[in-house]
Amino acid sequence: SQTIHQWPATLVQPVGSPLSLECTVEGTSNPNLYWYRQAAGRGLQLLFYSVGIGQISSEVPQNLSASRPQDRQFILSSKKLLLSDSGFYLCAWTPGSGYTFGSGTRLTVV
Amino acid sequence: GQQLNQSPQSMFIQEGEDVSMNCTSSSIFNTWLWYKQDPGEGPVLLIALYKAGELTSNGRLTAQFGITRKDSFLNISASIPSDVGIYFCAGVNNAGNMLTFGGGTRLMVKP
C-alpha cells in the first residue's frame, strides 16, 4: 500500500540553528512531492514542489530550501532558523487518492 | 500565491444541525477536493470531484462541483461532535500537479 512518512512530529529549535525535516513515500514511484506550511489557525501555503529527483520548484522566497536526493525522499532544510519559521509543516504527494498528506511536523523556533 | 475564497471562516453549531460551506475562484479547476484537518494532524481527503456538475456523497457529506468549474460546496448533514475540525477546499490545476487551497472553515459542534 502507499504511505507517506514524515518526521519528526514535533521540534523545538533555537533561532539561528539549522533545520532538516524528512518526508518519504512508500509503495509508489516517481511521485510529485510537496512541502506546505500552515501557520496557526491559517490555511496551507505551498513552499516547494518536486516532480523528480533533483528537481525543485520554489513557490515563495523563504529562509528555507528543499532537496530530493532520492525518488521517494523529500527534505526541507534551513541553515539558520528565524522565529517566523515556526509553524506546522506538511509533506504531500501525488498521484494517489487525491493529494495525500503526511501527519505533519510542528516546528517551534524559540 | 493564489488562494480560493472559502466561506464561512468559522461556524459554531448545535449537534444535529446541517452545515454548508463553499469555495469560489476566479480560475477554472478540473478537479475539486475537500479535506478535513483534525488538530495536530495532516489534512485527510473527504471527497474528490472530477466533473463539472458532479454531486458526490460520502456518508453524511455531500459535495458538488459547480457547473462553471469555479466553485464547489460541501454539506454535512446531522452534525456530530466528531465533525469538529477545519475543512479545506482545494482546486487542482489543469496539469494536475498543483493544488490551490481555500483558507479553511473551522467547524465547532456543541453537543
Short mmCIF file of C-alpha atoms in Angstrom, two decimals:
data_model
loop_
_atom_site.label_atom_id
_atom_site.label_comp_id
_atom_site.label_asym_id
_atom_site.label_seq_id
_atom_site.Cartn_x
_atom_site.Cartn_y
_atom_site.Cartn_z
CA SER A 1 0.00 0.00 0.00
CA GLN A 2 1.00 3.58 -0.48
CA THR A 3 2.04 5.50 2.62
CA ILE A 4 3.77 8.75 3.45
CA HIS A 5 6.03 9.20 6.44
CA GLN A 6 7.07 12.50 7.93
CA TRP A 7 9.32 13.15 10.91
CA PRO A 8 9.88 14.36 13.47
CA ALA A 9 6.35 15.04 14.71
CA THR A 10 7.42 17.97 16.86
CA LEU A 11 10.57 20.03 17.03
CA VAL A 12 11.72 22.94 19.16
CA GLN A 13 14.76 24.74 17.79
CA PRO A 14 16.59 27.91 18.80
CA VAL A 15 16.83 30.85 16.44
CA GLY A 16 19.85 30.54 14.18
CA SER A 17 20.03 26.76 14.35
CA PRO A 18 19.80 24.52 11.25
CA LEU A 19 16.76 22.51 10.26
CA SER A 20 16.17 19.24 8.46
CA LEU A 21 12.73 17.71 8.02
CA GLU A 22 12.32 14.50 6.10
CA CYS A 23 9.46 13.02 4.14
CA THR A 24 9.42 9.63 2.47
CA VAL A 25 6.80 7.87 0.39
CA GLU A 26 6.35 4.12 0.09
CA GLY A 27 4.53 1.99 -2.42
CA THR A 28 4.88 4.21 -5.44
CA SER A 29 7.47 5.53 -7.84
CA ASN A 30 8.14 8.94 -9.36
CA PRO A 31 5.61 10.80 -7.22
CA ASN A 32 5.18 14.56 -7.22
CA LEU A 33 6.20 15.75 -3.76
CA TYR A 34 5.22 18.92 -1.95
CA TRP A 35 6.10 20.87 1.20
CA TYR A 36 3.41 23.08 2.73
CA ARG A 37 3.48 25.31 5.78
CA GLN A 38 0.50 26.15 7.92
CA ALA A 39 0.57 28.99 10.44
CA ALA A 40 -1.65 28.60 13.50
CA GLY A 41 -5.31 28.69 12.50
CA ARG A 42 -4.48 29.54 8.91
CA GLY A 43 -4.58 27.89 5.51
CA LEU A 44 -1.86 25.94 3.74
CA GLN A 45 0.93 27.72 1.92
CA LEU A 46 2.88 25.84 -0.73
CA LEU A 47 6.63 26.18 -0.18
CA PHE A 48 8.26 23.73 -2.61
CA TYR A 49 7.32 21.02 -5.03
CA SER A 50 9.27 18.44 -6.94
CA VAL A 51 8.38 16.36 -9.99
CA GLY A 52 11.54 14.26 -9.91
CA ILE A 53 14.97 13.64 -8.38
CA GLY A 54 16.95 16.86 -8.11
CA GLN A 55 14.06 18.95 -9.48
CA ILE A 56 12.82 21.58 -7.02
CA SER A 57 10.45 24.47 -7.63
CA SER A 58 10.11 27.20 -5.04
CA GLU A 59 6.80 28.97 -4.71
CA VAL A 60 7.69 31.52 -2.05
CA PRO A 61 11.05 33.17 -1.26
CA GLN A 62 12.00 31.73 2.08
CA ASN A 63 14.70 31.15 4.59
CA LEU A 64 14.17 27.52 3.60
CA SER A 65 15.36 25.16 0.90
CA ALA A 66 14.32 21.73 -0.31
CA SER A 67 16.10 18.79 -1.84
CA ARG A 68 15.09 15.49 -3.39
CA PRO A 69 18.07 13.19 -3.20
CA GLN A 70 16.05 10.06 -3.97
CA ASP A 71 12.83 9.35 -5.86
CA ARG A 72 10.72 8.94 -2.74
CA GLN A 73 12.54 11.27 -0.36
CA PHE A 74 11.91 14.98 0.08
CA ILE A 75 13.86 17.09 2.58
CA LEU A 76 13.13 20.58 3.89
CA SER A 77 16.13 22.45 5.28
CA SER A 78 17.31 25.71 6.67
CA LYS A 79 20.81 26.89 7.53
CA LYS A 80 19.61 29.40 10.14
CA LEU A 81 16.08 29.35 11.51
CA LEU A 82 14.10 32.53 12.14
CA LEU A 83 11.27 33.00 14.61
CA SER A 84 8.92 33.40 11.65
CA ASP A 85 9.76 29.86 10.51
CA SER A 86 7.57 28.47 13.29
CA GLY A 87 4.56 26.58 12.02
CA PHE A 88 3.11 23.25 11.02
CA TYR A 89 4.96 21.72 8.07
CA LEU A 90 3.20 19.20 5.89
CA CYS A 91 4.54 16.95 3.19
CA ALA A 92 2.21 15.71 0.46
CA TRP A 93 2.39 13.53 -2.61
CA THR A 94 0.51 12.71 -5.78
CA PRO A 95 -0.62 10.80 -7.80
CA GLY A 96 -2.57 9.00 -5.22
CA SER A 97 -6.04 9.26 -3.83
CA GLY A 98 -6.27 12.97 -4.38
CA TYR A 99 -3.25 14.54 -2.78
CA THR A 100 -2.16 12.62 0.32
CA PHE A 101 -0.66 14.45 3.26
CA GLY A 102 1.74 13.30 5.94
CA SER A 103 0.94 13.77 9.61
CA GLY A 104 2.97 16.96 9.82
CA THR A 105 5.84 18.41 11.87
CA ARG A 106 5.12 21.14 14.37
CA LEU A 107 8.17 23.40 14.46
CA THR A 108 8.59 25.96 17.21
CA VAL A 109 11.53 28.33 16.90
CA VAL A 110 12.46 29.89 20.23
CA GLY B 1 0.10 32.72 -4.18
CA GLN B 2 -3.44 32.33 -5.41
CA GLN B 3 -5.99 31.27 -2.83
CA LEU B 4 -9.58 30.20 -3.13
CA ASN B 5 -12.27 32.16 -1.32
CA GLN B 6 -13.75 29.80 1.25
CA SER B 7 -16.65 30.72 3.49
CA PRO B 8 -17.59 30.87 6.19
CA GLN B 9 -14.31 31.14 8.06
CA SER B 10 -15.83 29.53 11.14
CA MET B 11 -19.12 28.01 12.28
CA PHE B 12 -20.41 27.15 15.73
CA ILE B 13 -23.44 24.91 15.51
CA GLN B 14 -25.59 22.64 17.59
CA GLU B 15 -25.22 18.88 17.26
CA GLY B 16 -27.72 17.56 14.74
CA GLU B 17 -27.74 20.67 12.58
CA ASP B 18 -26.77 20.65 8.92
CA VAL B 19 -23.68 22.54 7.76
CA SER B 20 -22.87 24.15 4.44
CA MET B 21 -19.62 25.71 3.28
CA ASN B 22 -18.40 26.79 -0.14
CA CYS B 23 -15.42 27.85 -2.20
CA THR B 24 -15.23 30.20 -5.14
CA SER B 25 -12.43 31.01 -7.52
CA SER B 26 -11.72 33.37 -10.37
CA SER B 27 -9.99 30.50 -12.17
CA ILE B 28 -11.34 27.27 -13.60
CA PHE B 29 -10.31 23.99 -11.99
CA ASN B 30 -10.58 20.49 -13.41
CA THR B 31 -10.78 18.84 -10.00
CA TRP B 32 -12.07 19.97 -6.63
CA LEU B 33 -11.04 18.31 -3.39
CA TRP B 34 -12.42 18.65 0.12
CA TYR B 35 -10.24 17.87 3.13
CA LYS B 36 -10.75 17.73 6.88
CA GLN B 37 -7.94 18.51 9.30
CA ASP B 38 -8.04 17.47 12.94
CA PRO B 39 -5.84 19.39 15.41
CA GLY B 40 -2.18 18.47 15.06
CA GLU B 41 -2.79 16.23 12.08
CA GLY B 42 -2.40 16.47 8.33
CA PRO B 43 -5.49 17.05 6.16
CA VAL B 44 -7.40 13.95 5.16
CA LEU B 45 -9.23 13.75 1.86
CA LEU B 46 -13.02 13.56 2.22
CA ILE B 47 -14.36 13.91 -1.29
CA ALA B 48 -12.88 14.36 -4.75
CA LEU B 49 -14.88 15.87 -7.63
CA TYR B 50 -13.74 15.42 -11.20
CA LYS B 51 -16.56 16.66 -13.40
CA ALA B 52 -18.49 19.93 -13.62
CA GLY B 53 -21.93 19.49 -12.10
CA GLU B 54 -20.89 16.32 -10.28
CA LEU B 55 -22.60 15.67 -6.95
CA THR B 56 -20.84 13.16 -4.72
CA SER B 57 -21.69 11.82 -1.28
CA ASN B 58 -19.57 10.20 1.40
CA GLY B 59 -21.80 9.20 4.30
CA ARG B 60 -23.26 12.38 5.77
CA LEU B 61 -21.09 14.52 3.48
CA THR B 62 -22.20 15.76 0.09
CA ALA B 63 -20.12 17.91 -2.23
CA GLN B 64 -20.78 19.42 -5.63
CA PHE B 65 -18.52 20.62 -8.42
CA GLY B 66 -20.01 23.87 -9.72
CA ILE B 67 -21.19 23.92 -13.30
CA THR B 68 -18.94 26.91 -14.06
CA ARG B 69 -15.95 24.95 -12.66
CA LYS B 70 -15.18 27.96 -10.48
CA ASP B 71 -16.91 26.88 -7.31
CA SER B 72 -17.76 23.97 -5.05
CA PHE B 73 -19.74 23.39 -1.90
CA LEU B 74 -19.67 20.86 0.92
CA ASN B 75 -22.66 19.94 3.05
CA ILE B 76 -22.61 17.96 6.27
CA SER B 77 -25.93 16.61 7.45
CA ALA B 78 -26.90 15.89 11.06
CA SER B 79 -23.59 17.08 12.51
CA ILE B 80 -21.98 15.18 15.38
CA PRO B 81 -19.20 16.23 17.79
CA SER B 82 -16.51 14.36 15.83
CA ASP B 83 -17.19 16.61 12.83
CA VAL B 84 -15.20 19.28 14.66
CA GLY B 85 -12.15 20.38 12.72
CA ILE B 86 -11.02 22.58 9.87
CA TYR B 87 -12.39 21.88 6.40
CA PHE B 88 -10.41 22.91 3.35
CA CYS B 89 -11.39 23.06 -0.27
CA ALA B 90 -8.69 22.72 -2.91
CA GLY B 91 -8.66 23.13 -6.66
CA VAL B 92 -6.34 21.15 -8.91
CA ASN B 93 -4.83 22.87 -11.93
CA ASN B 94 -5.14 21.66 -15.50
CA ALA B 95 -1.78 19.90 -15.41
CA GLY B 96 -2.87 18.03 -12.29
CA ASN B 97 0.32 18.88 -10.44
CA MET B 98 -0.69 21.84 -8.28
CA LEU B 99 -3.22 22.42 -5.53
CA THR B 100 -4.68 25.77 -4.58
CA PHE B 101 -6.28 25.79 -1.13
CA GLY B 102 -9.10 27.75 0.40
CA GLY B 103 -8.49 29.47 3.71
CA GLY B 104 -10.43 26.82 5.63
CA THR B 105 -13.68 26.66 7.58
CA ARG B 106 -13.34 25.96 11.28
CA LEU B 107 -16.31 23.92 12.45
CA MET B 108 -17.26 23.69 16.10
CA VAL B 109 -20.15 21.47 17.22
CA LYS B 110 -21.89 21.91 20.54
CA PRO B 111 -23.21 18.63 21.99
#
